[in-house]
One Martini backbone bead per residue (centre of mass of N, CA, C, O) as a GRO file, in nm:
protein
  502
    1UNK     BB    1  -0.906  -1.597  -2.423
    2UNK     BB    2  -0.989  -1.281  -2.476
    3UNK     BB    3  -1.015  -0.983  -2.364
    4UNK     BB    4  -1.312  -0.820  -2.217
    5UNK     BB    5  -1.514  -0.550  -2.137
    6UNK     BB    6  -1.818  -0.682  -2.175
    7UNK     BB    7  -1.709  -0.962  -2.072
    8UNK     BB    8  -1.674  -1.141  -1.808
    9UNK     BB    9  -1.365  -1.186  -1.628
   10UNK     BB   10  -1.086  -1.397  -1.551
   11UNK     BB   11  -0.765  -1.486  -1.408
   12UNK     BB   12  -0.634  -1.813  -1.509
   13UNK     BB   13  -0.399  -2.029  -1.595
   14UNK     BB   14  -0.269  -1.801  -1.808
   15UNK     BB   15  -0.574  -1.681  -1.851
   16UNK     BB   16  -0.879  -1.614  -1.977
   17UNK     BB   17  -1.204  -1.632  -1.817
   18UNK     BB   18  -1.520  -1.689  -1.794
   19UNK     BB   19  -1.772  -1.556  -1.605
   20UNK     BB   20  -2.065  -1.675  -1.428
   21UNK     BB   21  -2.170  -1.425  -1.336
   22UNK     BB   22  -2.333  -1.140  -1.295
   23UNK     BB   23  -2.337  -0.865  -1.461
   24UNK     BB   24  -2.149  -0.557  -1.399
   25UNK     BB   25  -2.122  -0.231  -1.412
   26UNK     BB   26  -1.882   0.009  -1.520
   27UNK     BB   27  -1.837   0.345  -1.409
   28UNK     BB   28  -1.782   0.659  -1.512
   29UNK     BB   29  -1.720   0.936  -1.301
   30UNK     BB   30  -1.735   1.162  -1.535
   31UNK     BB   31  -1.998   1.041  -1.728
   32UNK     BB   32  -2.167   0.770  -1.643
   33UNK     BB   33  -2.060   0.561  -1.819
   34UNK     BB   34  -2.006   0.258  -1.960
   35UNK     BB   35  -1.712   0.057  -1.972
   36UNK     BB   36  -1.811  -0.226  -1.846
   37UNK     BB   37  -1.777  -0.573  -1.725
   38UNK     BB   38  -1.847  -0.763  -1.431
   39UNK     BB   39  -1.792  -1.044  -1.192
   40UNK     BB   40  -1.856  -1.245  -0.950
   41UNK     BB   41  -1.687  -1.477  -0.794
   42UNK     BB   42  -1.714  -1.798  -0.749
   43UNK     BB   43  -1.666  -2.066  -0.555
   44UNK     BB   44  -1.572  -2.255  -0.781
   45UNK     BB   45  -1.358  -2.062  -0.897
   46UNK     BB   46  -1.188  -2.036  -0.644
   47UNK     BB   47  -1.117  -2.336  -0.611
   48UNK     BB   48  -0.975  -2.370  -0.883
   49UNK     BB   49  -0.754  -2.158  -0.835
   50UNK     BB   50  -0.634  -2.280  -0.568
   51UNK     BB   51  -0.551  -2.549  -0.688
   52UNK     BB   52  -0.354  -2.434  -0.899
   53UNK     BB   53  -0.176  -2.264  -0.704
   54UNK     BB   54  -0.078  -2.495  -0.526
   55UNK     BB   55   0.066  -2.659  -0.745
   56UNK     BB   56   0.250  -2.430  -0.859
   57UNK     BB   57   0.396  -2.351  -0.592
   58UNK     BB   58   0.556  -2.607  -0.538
   59UNK     BB   59   0.742  -2.569  -0.786
   60UNK     BB   60   0.837  -2.275  -0.736
   61UNK     BB   61   0.977  -2.330  -0.455
   62UNK     BB   62   1.202  -2.528  -0.592
   63UNK     BB   63   1.318  -2.303  -0.721
   64UNK     BB   64   1.570  -2.126  -0.777
   65UNK     BB   65   1.655  -1.799  -0.727
   66UNK     BB   66   1.771  -1.740  -1.008
   67UNK     BB   67   1.526  -1.835  -1.175
   68UNK     BB   68   1.319  -1.649  -1.049
   69UNK     BB   69   1.465  -1.387  -1.122
   70UNK     BB   70   1.455  -1.418  -1.427
   71UNK     BB   71   1.144  -1.407  -1.446
   72UNK     BB   72   1.106  -1.128  -1.312
   73UNK     BB   73   1.268  -0.978  -1.531
   74UNK     BB   74   1.072  -1.050  -1.758
   75UNK     BB   75   0.838  -0.891  -1.647
   76UNK     BB   76   0.978  -0.620  -1.658
   77UNK     BB   77   1.028  -0.625  -1.962
   78UNK     BB   78   0.728  -0.642  -2.042
   79UNK     BB   79   0.635  -0.380  -1.921
   80UNK     BB   80   0.832  -0.201  -2.097
   81UNK     BB   81   0.724  -0.331  -2.389
   82UNK     BB   82   0.436  -0.263  -2.339
   83UNK     BB   83   0.133  -0.145  -2.444
   84UNK     BB   84  -0.043   0.065  -2.195
   85UNK     BB   85  -0.285   0.241  -2.304
   86UNK     BB   86  -0.536   0.071  -2.237
   87UNK     BB   87  -0.491   0.046  -1.937
   88UNK     BB   88  -0.482   0.353  -1.875
   89UNK     BB   89  -0.753   0.434  -2.001
   90UNK     BB   90  -0.926   0.247  -1.827
   91UNK     BB   91  -0.849   0.368  -1.557
   92UNK     BB   92  -0.961   0.650  -1.616
   93UNK     BB   93  -1.257   0.547  -1.671
   94UNK     BB   94  -1.308   0.403  -1.395
   95UNK     BB   95  -1.166   0.647  -1.174
   96UNK     BB   96  -1.043   0.940  -1.313
   97UNK     BB   97  -0.761   0.939  -1.381
   98UNK     BB   98  -0.518   1.088  -1.512
   99UNK     BB   99  -0.344   0.972  -1.773
  100UNK     BB  100  -0.047   1.040  -1.683
  101UNK     BB  101  -0.083   0.875  -1.415
  102UNK     BB  102  -0.155   0.600  -1.534
  103UNK     BB  103   0.097   0.558  -1.716
  104UNK     BB  104   0.300   0.605  -1.484
  105UNK     BB  105   0.224   0.372  -1.304
  106UNK     BB  106   0.289   0.139  -1.498
  107UNK     BB  107   0.591   0.224  -1.552
  108UNK     BB  108   0.673   0.177  -1.228
  109UNK     BB  109   0.663  -0.151  -1.194
  110UNK     BB  110   0.938  -0.284  -1.273
  111UNK     BB  111   1.120  -0.219  -1.023
  112UNK     BB  112   1.001  -0.423  -0.818
  113UNK     BB  113   1.091  -0.680  -0.968
  114UNK     BB  114   1.394  -0.623  -0.965
  115UNK     BB  115   1.441  -0.589  -0.666
  116UNK     BB  116   1.320  -0.869  -0.565
  117UNK     BB  117   1.492  -1.052  -0.733
  118UNK     BB  118   1.764  -0.971  -0.587
  119UNK     BB  119   1.682  -1.009  -0.291
  120UNK     BB  120   1.623  -1.318  -0.309
  121UNK     BB  121   1.923  -1.391  -0.376
  122UNK     BB  122   2.064  -1.251  -0.116
  123UNK     BB  123   1.833  -1.332   0.101
  124UNK     BB  124   1.895  -1.648   0.279
  125UNK     BB  125   2.003  -1.567   0.576
  126UNK     BB  126   2.148  -1.669   0.911
  127UNK     BB  127   2.443  -1.671   1.089
  128UNK     BB  128   2.519  -1.779   1.409
  129UNK     BB  129   2.643  -1.777   1.699
  130UNK     BB  130   2.730  -2.021   1.887
  131UNK     BB  131   2.607  -2.218   2.183
  132UNK     BB  132   2.784  -2.472   2.070
  133UNK     BB  133   3.005  -2.686   2.024
  134UNK     BB  134   2.974  -2.830   1.704
  135UNK     BB  135   2.762  -2.606   1.595
  136UNK     BB  136   2.528  -2.526   1.340
  137UNK     BB  137   2.370  -2.195   1.324
  138UNK     BB  138   2.057  -2.112   1.157
  139UNK     BB  139   1.868  -1.919   0.917
  140UNK     BB  140   1.577  -1.966   0.720
  141UNK     BB  141   1.381  -1.910   0.420
  142UNK     BB  142   1.026  -1.949   0.344
  143UNK     BB  143   0.749  -2.002   0.202
  144UNK     BB  144   0.401  -1.995   0.262
  145UNK     BB  145   0.242  -2.007  -0.043
  146UNK     BB  146  -0.055  -1.836  -0.060
  147UNK     BB  147  -0.143  -1.513  -0.161
  148UNK     BB  148  -0.338  -1.226  -0.072
  149UNK     BB  149  -0.465  -0.942  -0.283
  150UNK     BB  150  -0.607  -0.641  -0.163
  151UNK     BB  151  -0.717  -0.378  -0.360
  152UNK     BB  152  -0.715  -0.058  -0.467
  153UNK     BB  153  -0.819   0.218  -0.676
  154UNK     BB  154  -0.577   0.432  -0.694
  155UNK     BB  155  -0.327   0.193  -0.713
  156UNK     BB  156  -0.382  -0.097  -0.863
  157UNK     BB  157  -0.094  -0.172  -0.988
  158UNK     BB  158   0.141  -0.083  -0.810
  159UNK     BB  159   0.052  -0.213  -0.535
  160UNK     BB  160   0.039  -0.495  -0.648
  161UNK     BB  161   0.340  -0.518  -0.731
  162UNK     BB  162   0.475  -0.488  -0.459
  163UNK     BB  163   0.353  -0.763  -0.336
  164UNK     BB  164   0.386  -0.966  -0.569
  165UNK     BB  165   0.690  -0.953  -0.605
  166UNK     BB  166   0.761  -1.044  -0.316
  167UNK     BB  167   0.608  -1.315  -0.321
  168UNK     BB  168   0.739  -1.446  -0.567
  169UNK     BB  169   1.035  -1.420  -0.465
  170UNK     BB  170   0.959  -1.616  -0.211
  171UNK     BB  171   0.767  -1.863  -0.353
  172UNK     BB  172   0.481  -1.776  -0.426
  173UNK     BB  173   0.152  -1.749  -0.466
  174UNK     BB  174  -0.117  -1.550  -0.639
  175UNK     BB  175  -0.415  -1.365  -0.530
  176UNK     BB  176  -0.627  -1.129  -0.684
  177UNK     BB  177  -0.830  -0.854  -0.542
  178UNK     BB  178  -0.978  -0.621  -0.689
  179UNK     BB  179  -1.115  -0.342  -0.731
  180UNK     BB  180  -1.413  -0.264  -0.857
  181UNK     BB  181  -1.316   0.014  -1.001
  182UNK     BB  182  -1.028  -0.162  -1.121
  183UNK     BB  183  -1.061  -0.440  -1.276
  184UNK     BB  184  -1.002  -0.401  -1.579
  185UNK     BB  185  -0.706  -0.296  -1.566
  186UNK     BB  186  -0.597  -0.535  -1.408
  187UNK     BB  187  -0.660  -0.751  -1.618
  188UNK     BB  188  -0.492  -0.635  -1.848
  189UNK     BB  189  -0.213  -0.655  -1.692
  190UNK     BB  190  -0.188  -0.977  -1.664
  191UNK     BB  191  -0.020  -1.030  -1.932
  192UNK     BB  192   0.273  -1.000  -1.797
  193UNK     BB  193   0.248  -1.316  -1.666
  194UNK     BB  194   0.322  -1.533  -1.894
  195UNK     BB  195   0.607  -1.648  -1.762
  196UNK     BB  196   0.447  -1.790  -1.569
  197UNK     BB  197   0.322  -2.038  -1.428
  198UNK     BB  198   0.049  -2.198  -1.442
  199UNK     BB  199  -0.149  -2.074  -1.161
  200UNK     BB  200   0.033  -1.876  -0.983
  201UNK     BB  201  -0.167  -1.654  -1.102
  202UNK     BB  202  -0.451  -1.441  -1.004
  203UNK     BB  203  -0.779  -1.280  -1.100
  204UNK     BB  204  -1.057  -1.187  -0.877
  205UNK     BB  205  -1.351  -1.074  -0.890
  206UNK     BB  206  -1.495  -0.858  -0.631
  207UNK     BB  207  -1.587  -0.844  -0.304
  208UNK     BB  208  -1.615  -0.924   0.017
  209UNK     BB  209  -1.673  -1.228  -0.029
  210UNK     BB  210  -1.411  -1.293  -0.179
  211UNK     BB  211  -1.213  -1.198   0.035
  212UNK     BB  212  -1.311  -1.386   0.264
  213UNK     BB  213  -1.269  -1.654   0.118
  214UNK     BB  214  -0.961  -1.622   0.083
  215UNK     BB  215  -0.882  -1.585   0.380
  216UNK     BB  216  -1.035  -1.859   0.491
  217UNK     BB  217  -0.875  -2.036   0.332
  218UNK     BB  218  -0.658  -2.315   0.369
  219UNK     BB  219  -0.498  -2.222   0.079
  220UNK     BB  220  -0.408  -1.974   0.243
  221UNK     BB  221  -0.116  -1.763   0.405
  222UNK     BB  222  -0.158  -1.454   0.310
  223UNK     BB  223  -0.196  -1.084   0.352
  224UNK     BB  224  -0.278  -0.804   0.135
  225UNK     BB  225  -0.363  -0.456   0.222
  226UNK     BB  226  -0.553  -0.176   0.073
  227UNK     BB  227  -0.726   0.093   0.259
  228UNK     BB  228  -0.935   0.130   0.488
  229UNK     BB  229  -0.972   0.111   0.820
  230UNK     BB  230  -1.225  -0.066   0.834
  231UNK     BB  231  -1.129  -0.281   0.631
  232UNK     BB  232  -0.855  -0.342   0.765
  233UNK     BB  233  -0.971  -0.451   1.028
  234UNK     BB  234  -1.130  -0.687   0.902
  235UNK     BB  235  -0.887  -0.825   0.771
  236UNK     BB  236  -0.711  -0.860   1.024
  237UNK     BB  237  -0.917  -1.032   1.182
  238UNK     BB  238  -0.943  -1.261   0.979
  239UNK     BB  239  -0.643  -1.339   0.971
  240UNK     BB  240  -0.608  -1.387   1.276
  241UNK     BB  241  -0.821  -1.619   1.290
  242UNK     BB  242  -0.608  -1.787   1.088
  243UNK     BB  243  -0.305  -1.724   1.142
  244UNK     BB  244  -0.230  -1.485   0.935
  245UNK     BB  245  -0.034  -1.294   0.776
  246UNK     BB  246  -0.038  -0.921   0.765
  247UNK     BB  247  -0.060  -0.641   0.543
  248UNK     BB  248  -0.158  -0.304   0.648
  249UNK     BB  249  -0.296  -0.034   0.450
  250UNK     BB  250  -0.507   0.238   0.608
  251UNK     BB  251  -0.427   0.512   0.577
  252UNK     BB  252  -0.484   0.883   0.611
  253UNK     BB  253  -0.392   1.220   0.771
  254UNK     BB  254  -0.173   1.409   0.655
  255UNK     BB  255   0.079   1.617   0.743
  256UNK     BB  256   0.177   1.972   0.698
  257UNK     BB  257   0.470   2.170   0.741
  258UNK     BB  258   0.512   2.532   0.768
  259UNK     BB  259   0.779   2.704   0.815
  260UNK     BB  260   0.963   2.993   0.862
  261UNK     BB  261   1.193   2.835   0.667
  262UNK     BB  262   1.039   2.821   0.418
  263UNK     BB  263   1.017   2.772   0.074
  264UNK     BB  264   0.740   2.907  -0.050
  265UNK     BB  265   0.733   2.835  -0.351
  266UNK     BB  266   0.792   2.536  -0.312
  267UNK     BB  267   0.570   2.474  -0.104
  268UNK     BB  268   0.326   2.547  -0.280
  269UNK     BB  269   0.380   2.343  -0.506
  270UNK     BB  270   0.395   2.090  -0.320
  271UNK     BB  271   0.110   2.121  -0.192
  272UNK     BB  272  -0.058   2.076  -0.444
  273UNK     BB  273   0.032   1.786  -0.494
  274UNK     BB  274  -0.017   1.664  -0.207
  275UNK     BB  275  -0.333   1.742  -0.201
  276UNK     BB  276  -0.434   1.695  -0.536
  277UNK     BB  277  -0.346   1.433  -0.611
  278UNK     BB  278  -0.585   1.258  -0.741
  279UNK     BB  279  -0.801   1.424  -0.579
  280UNK     BB  280  -0.681   1.316  -0.292
  281UNK     BB  281  -0.659   0.984  -0.363
  282UNK     BB  282  -0.423   0.949  -0.133
  283UNK     BB  283  -0.287   0.814   0.136
  284UNK     BB  284  -0.044   1.057   0.134
  285UNK     BB  285  -0.202   1.294   0.158
  286UNK     BB  286  -0.227   1.624   0.225
  287UNK     BB  287  -0.467   1.747   0.476
  288UNK     BB  288  -0.293   1.875   0.717
  289UNK     BB  289  -0.219   2.214   0.792
  290UNK     BB  290   0.084   2.372   0.941
  291UNK     BB  291   0.115   2.722   0.983
  292UNK     BB  292   0.321   2.955   1.053
  293UNK     BB  293   0.239   3.272   1.130
  294UNK     BB  294   0.480   3.431   0.989
  295UNK     BB  295   0.382   3.274   0.690
  296UNK     BB  296   0.084   3.227   0.632
  297UNK     BB  297  -0.016   3.446   0.425
  298UNK     BB  298   0.204   3.401   0.210
  299UNK     BB  299   0.139   3.105   0.159
  300UNK     BB  300  -0.161   3.123   0.082
  301UNK     BB  301  -0.122   3.299  -0.162
  302UNK     BB  302   0.050   3.089  -0.320
  303UNK     BB  303  -0.132   2.842  -0.295
  304UNK     BB  304  -0.379   2.966  -0.437
  305UNK     BB  305  -0.244   3.035  -0.706
  306UNK     BB  306  -0.168   2.741  -0.779
  307UNK     BB  307  -0.455   2.618  -0.761
  308UNK     BB  308  -0.589   2.799  -0.993
  309UNK     BB  309  -0.426   2.639  -1.227
  310UNK     BB  310  -0.612   2.414  -1.213
  311UNK     BB  311  -0.771   2.146  -1.391
  312UNK     BB  312  -1.103   2.046  -1.457
  313UNK     BB  313  -1.165   1.695  -1.553
  314UNK     BB  314  -1.129   1.461  -1.753
  315UNK     BB  315  -0.880   1.218  -1.758
  316UNK     BB  316  -0.873   1.251  -2.097
  317UNK     BB  317  -0.794   1.532  -2.046
  318UNK     BB  318  -0.668   1.858  -1.974
  319UNK     BB  319  -0.625   1.747  -1.644
  320UNK     BB  320  -0.564   1.729  -1.290
  321UNK     BB  321  -0.879   1.717  -1.201
  322UNK     BB  322  -1.070   1.472  -1.130
  323UNK     BB  323  -1.279   1.261  -1.025
  324UNK     BB  324  -1.433   1.097  -0.812
  325UNK     BB  325  -1.510   0.762  -0.776
  326UNK     BB  326  -1.781   0.860  -0.619
  327UNK     BB  327  -2.057   0.971  -0.462
  328UNK     BB  328  -1.970   0.891  -0.175
  329UNK     BB  329  -1.701   1.041  -0.183
  330UNK     BB  330  -1.820   1.325  -0.230
  331UNK     BB  331  -2.012   1.337   0.012
  332UNK     BB  332  -1.787   1.339   0.222
  333UNK     BB  333  -1.651   1.600   0.138
  334UNK     BB  334  -1.895   1.782   0.174
  335UNK     BB  335  -1.938   1.729   0.474
  336UNK     BB  336  -1.658   1.830   0.576
  337UNK     BB  337  -1.668   2.117   0.459
  338UNK     BB  338  -1.937   2.211   0.588
  339UNK     BB  339  -1.849   2.169   0.879
  340UNK     BB  340  -1.612   2.369   0.873
  341UNK     BB  341  -1.773   2.621   0.789
  342UNK     BB  342  -1.973   2.610   1.034
  343UNK     BB  343  -1.697   2.638   1.234
  344UNK     BB  344  -1.517   2.886   1.060
  345UNK     BB  345  -1.427   2.823   0.790
  346UNK     BB  346  -1.241   2.915   0.485
  347UNK     BB  347  -1.285   2.938   0.135
  348UNK     BB  348  -1.031   3.054  -0.073
  349UNK     BB  349  -1.075   2.786  -0.241
  350UNK     BB  350  -1.344   2.673  -0.350
  351UNK     BB  351  -1.609   2.452  -0.201
  352UNK     BB  352  -1.725   2.283  -0.462
  353UNK     BB  353  -1.903   2.234  -0.741
  354UNK     BB  354  -1.831   2.252  -1.059
  355UNK     BB  355  -1.986   2.419  -1.319
  356UNK     BB  356  -1.819   2.273  -1.560
  357UNK     BB  357  -1.922   1.980  -1.404
  358UNK     BB  358  -2.237   1.844  -1.394
  359UNK     BB  359  -2.103   1.572  -1.454
  360UNK     BB  360  -2.023   1.386  -1.207
  361UNK     BB  361  -1.760   1.351  -0.932
  362UNK     BB  362  -1.693   1.652  -0.873
  363UNK     BB  363  -1.430   1.866  -0.718
  364UNK     BB  364  -1.288   2.125  -0.592
  365UNK     BB  365  -1.010   2.268  -0.524
  366UNK     BB  366  -0.940   2.311  -0.165
  367UNK     BB  367  -0.908   2.588   0.071
  368UNK     BB  368  -0.886   2.586   0.425
  369UNK     BB  369  -0.925   2.823   0.671
  370UNK     BB  370  -0.946   2.823   1.016
  371UNK     BB  371  -0.877   2.560   1.143
  372UNK     BB  372  -0.998   2.320   1.391
  373UNK     BB  373  -1.007   2.040   1.600
  374UNK     BB  374  -1.339   2.013   1.593
  375UNK     BB  375  -1.311   1.932   1.310
  376UNK     BB  376  -1.363   1.662   1.109
  377UNK     BB  377  -1.126   1.710   0.897
  378UNK     BB  378  -0.907   1.650   1.143
  379UNK     BB  379  -1.015   1.335   1.202
  380UNK     BB  380  -1.051   1.253   0.909
  381UNK     BB  381  -1.051   1.097   0.606
  382UNK     BB  382  -1.115   1.256   0.313
  383UNK     BB  383  -1.027   1.185   0.012
  384UNK     BB  384  -0.972   1.480  -0.117
  385UNK     BB  385  -0.953   1.819  -0.260
  386UNK     BB  386  -0.835   1.904   0.055
  387UNK     BB  387  -0.710   2.183   0.251
  388UNK     BB  388  -0.642   2.199   0.597
  389UNK     BB  389  -0.582   2.504   0.775
  390UNK     BB  390  -0.346   2.585   1.036
  391UNK     BB  391  -0.263   2.812   1.273
  392UNK     BB  392   0.065   2.860   1.414
  393UNK     BB  393   0.318   2.976   1.624
  394UNK     BB  394   0.507   2.708   1.589
  395UNK     BB  395   0.687   2.424   1.547
  396UNK     BB  396   0.593   2.276   1.806
  397UNK     BB  397   0.289   2.300   1.752
  398UNK     BB  398   0.293   2.152   1.483
  399UNK     BB  399   0.384   1.881   1.590
  400UNK     BB  400   0.157   1.835   1.796
  401UNK     BB  401  -0.080   1.850   1.586
  402UNK     BB  402   0.018   1.631   1.395
  403UNK     BB  403   0.005   1.403   1.634
  404UNK     BB  404  -0.316   1.463   1.676
  405UNK     BB  405  -0.367   1.143   1.571
  406UNK     BB  406  -0.476   0.820   1.459
  407UNK     BB  407  -0.275   0.873   1.247
  408UNK     BB  408   0.054   0.735   1.067
  409UNK     BB  409   0.185   0.748   0.780
  410UNK     BB  410   0.253   1.052   0.693
  411UNK     BB  411   0.495   1.339   0.662
  412UNK     BB  412   0.541   1.697   0.611
  413UNK     BB  413   0.818   1.930   0.533
  414UNK     BB  414   0.900   2.285   0.520
  415UNK     BB  415   1.257   2.355   0.515
  416UNK     BB  416   1.596   2.515   0.578
  417UNK     BB  417   1.627   2.368   0.853
  418UNK     BB  418   1.812   2.126   0.989
  419UNK     BB  419   1.693   2.110   1.267
  420UNK     BB  420   1.397   2.070   1.179
  421UNK     BB  421   1.439   1.819   1.008
  422UNK     BB  422   1.545   1.639   1.241
  423UNK     BB  423   1.307   1.679   1.432
  424UNK     BB  424   1.090   1.564   1.248
  425UNK     BB  425   1.209   1.279   1.210
  426UNK     BB  426   1.186   1.221   1.526
  427UNK     BB  427   0.880   1.341   1.619
  428UNK     BB  428   0.713   1.219   1.408
  429UNK     BB  429   0.409   1.014   1.390
  430UNK     BB  430   0.544   0.821   1.138
  431UNK     BB  431   0.643   0.606   0.876
  432UNK     BB  432   0.681   0.886   0.709
  433UNK     BB  433   0.926   1.141   0.602
  434UNK     BB  434   0.911   1.465   0.442
  435UNK     BB  435   1.159   1.694   0.304
  436UNK     BB  436   1.074   1.899   0.038
  437UNK     BB  437   0.942   1.594  -0.076
  438UNK     BB  438   0.662   1.464  -0.139
  439UNK     BB  439   0.555   1.115  -0.200
  440UNK     BB  440   0.804   0.953  -0.187
  441UNK     BB  441   0.957   0.649  -0.305
  442UNK     BB  442   1.130   0.322  -0.224
  443UNK     BB  443   1.205  -0.001  -0.275
  444UNK     BB  444   1.436   0.001  -0.027
  445UNK     BB  445   1.198   0.118   0.149
  446UNK     BB  446   0.971   0.137   0.391
  447UNK     BB  447   0.609   0.097   0.363
  448UNK     BB  448   0.420   0.269   0.618
  449UNK     BB  449   0.239   0.273   0.930
  450UNK     BB  450   0.098   0.408   1.206
  451UNK     BB  451  -0.126   0.314   1.397
  452UNK     BB  452  -0.421   0.314   1.196
  453UNK     BB  453  -0.236   0.290   0.921
  454UNK     BB  454  -0.103   0.011   1.021
  455UNK     BB  455   0.061  -0.307   0.934
  456UNK     BB  456   0.348  -0.334   0.835
  457UNK     BB  457   0.543  -0.383   0.522
  458UNK     BB  458   0.644  -0.240   0.228
  459UNK     BB  459   0.898  -0.304   0.088
  460UNK     BB  460   1.187  -0.404   0.112
  461UNK     BB  461   1.288  -0.640   0.331
  462UNK     BB  462   1.021  -0.633   0.488
  463UNK     BB  463   0.842  -0.704   0.241
  464UNK     BB  464   0.963  -0.985   0.204
  465UNK     BB  465   0.906  -1.104   0.497
  466UNK     BB  466   0.593  -1.118   0.473
  467UNK     BB  467   0.632  -1.385   0.253
  468UNK     BB  468   0.794  -1.531   0.493
  469UNK     BB  469   0.954  -1.793   0.678
  470UNK     BB  470   1.121  -1.898   0.949
  471UNK     BB  471   1.414  -2.120   1.018
  472UNK     BB  472   1.559  -2.296   1.262
  473UNK     BB  473   1.898  -2.434   1.251
  474UNK     BB  474   2.054  -2.736   1.389
  475UNK     BB  475   2.398  -2.858   1.344
  476UNK     BB  476   2.566  -3.150   1.442
  477UNK     BB  477   2.877  -3.263   1.309
  478UNK     BB  478   2.951  -3.379   1.618
  479UNK     BB  479   2.827  -3.626   1.767
  480UNK     BB  480   2.709  -3.600   2.110
  481UNK     BB  481   2.668  -3.641   2.437
  482UNK     BB  482   2.487  -3.447   2.641
  483UNK     BB  483   2.492  -3.324   2.970
  484UNK     BB  484   2.162  -3.237   2.972
  485UNK     BB  485   2.060  -3.505   2.936
  486UNK     BB  486   1.894  -3.770   2.979
  487UNK     BB  487   1.964  -3.846   3.271
  488UNK     BB  488   1.996  -3.713   3.574
  489UNK     BB  489   2.188  -3.655   3.814
  490UNK     BB  490   2.154  -3.695   4.150
  491UNK     BB  491   2.309  -3.414   4.234
  492UNK     BB  492   2.061  -3.229   4.108
  493UNK     BB  493   1.901  -3.293   4.355
  494UNK     BB  494   1.706  -3.308   4.623
  495UNK     BB  495   1.681  -3.391   4.931
  496UNK     BB  496   1.481  -3.474   5.194
  497UNK     BB  497   1.553  -3.172   5.323
  498UNK     BB  498   1.566  -2.964   5.063
  499UNK     BB  499   1.861  -3.002   4.967
  500UNK     BB  500   2.108  -2.926   4.761
  501UNK     BB  501   2.339  -3.075   4.600
  502UNK     BB  502   2.697  -3.033   4.539
   0.00000   0.00000   0.00000
């Protein structure tokens, strides 16, 4: 059947299937209008998908690396050749993302498939120096089986492609559990996988129950998750209970340091994007700003001026700041901002619901100055368009305050001092550090965080290793009886007096 926005579907065995569950509306956070309908995947549907994925994966795993790579390149070709406007428009309507960001996200997906296609061809194992003459000793890598991909709403397609490409390249089958808020656009995108064997990949809508069923099933073997710390902890514990490897990307409250050597015009422009990109609903958004006293006022002046240029509105209009994904998301932002203001912070820009958008879950891009460590906004992940600014005396204090967090996903610094750039790279407690260019990623470099921001890595060779297991192999090509085999010579034992024979 063809995909339908109004009739609940899931994707399985190479095509769309009608879902048996009760239809649930998907609501546009900008207009509160219904975008389409989805349904919770049933237990029977899950079992049917896992049966098909298990059978397809066995054949896929036997395919040589070159053939798998060829198919992954075809997926990349299809992504580049497909008209993705419906997918991007649906994404904007589902979760409020500005259309240029939605279409840009989809366009960036092909690279992950090309990168992992070639990595899987090249990274085949390791030959070790032998520990015994006449022995060939090496490690090989093999697929795990079927991987589960539990996806977030903010980058539903791109982050799915990061882990799915790595898993497929490793020889696995994949079952995707999209975020409820972006299920429709994820399902539309599934058409690019037409070149894969039927059953090898599936997309099953649903909430926590579907995710838990997939994790606990004996027919799944690895888990990839992106989302909140609380949900990430639950997923990690469930996977650990089944002894399944998991890569967990659990968000953060990223710091940005503005040093006295910062190029202030560049820093202000970069800070606007880092703080307010996708209404601040980015795992690596800069949320906590530490600005050295010497440049604090000049930076805030520029930062505020750049922020006031931003337009608030529907993601399908000419606007940089769309709505937050839900009322609950906006309520959290309101709580954190009001707590900060009650404890002495000042909103130099924004600080409330925009009068121009009375419908929908909008919030103004906001700059708070005078922030201090006792404010909740410096302790929690805000995940909204708010920059909390602290004035610090010097670069060392900025580093110390940046590290004073239970999160450790990314960190940004603006400086023209090579010494400070190198110090930041060494001393910041984060999985990723950006100097003068925040939010950049690279398929060939590991993506992930420290502390409560996650475990494991996506992208790079480490991302590939998440979805495969190693096997040590020892081959003696000249079989001989080894001197340490049973039975042991008598003179290896102690005599009756407890003395070892020489």
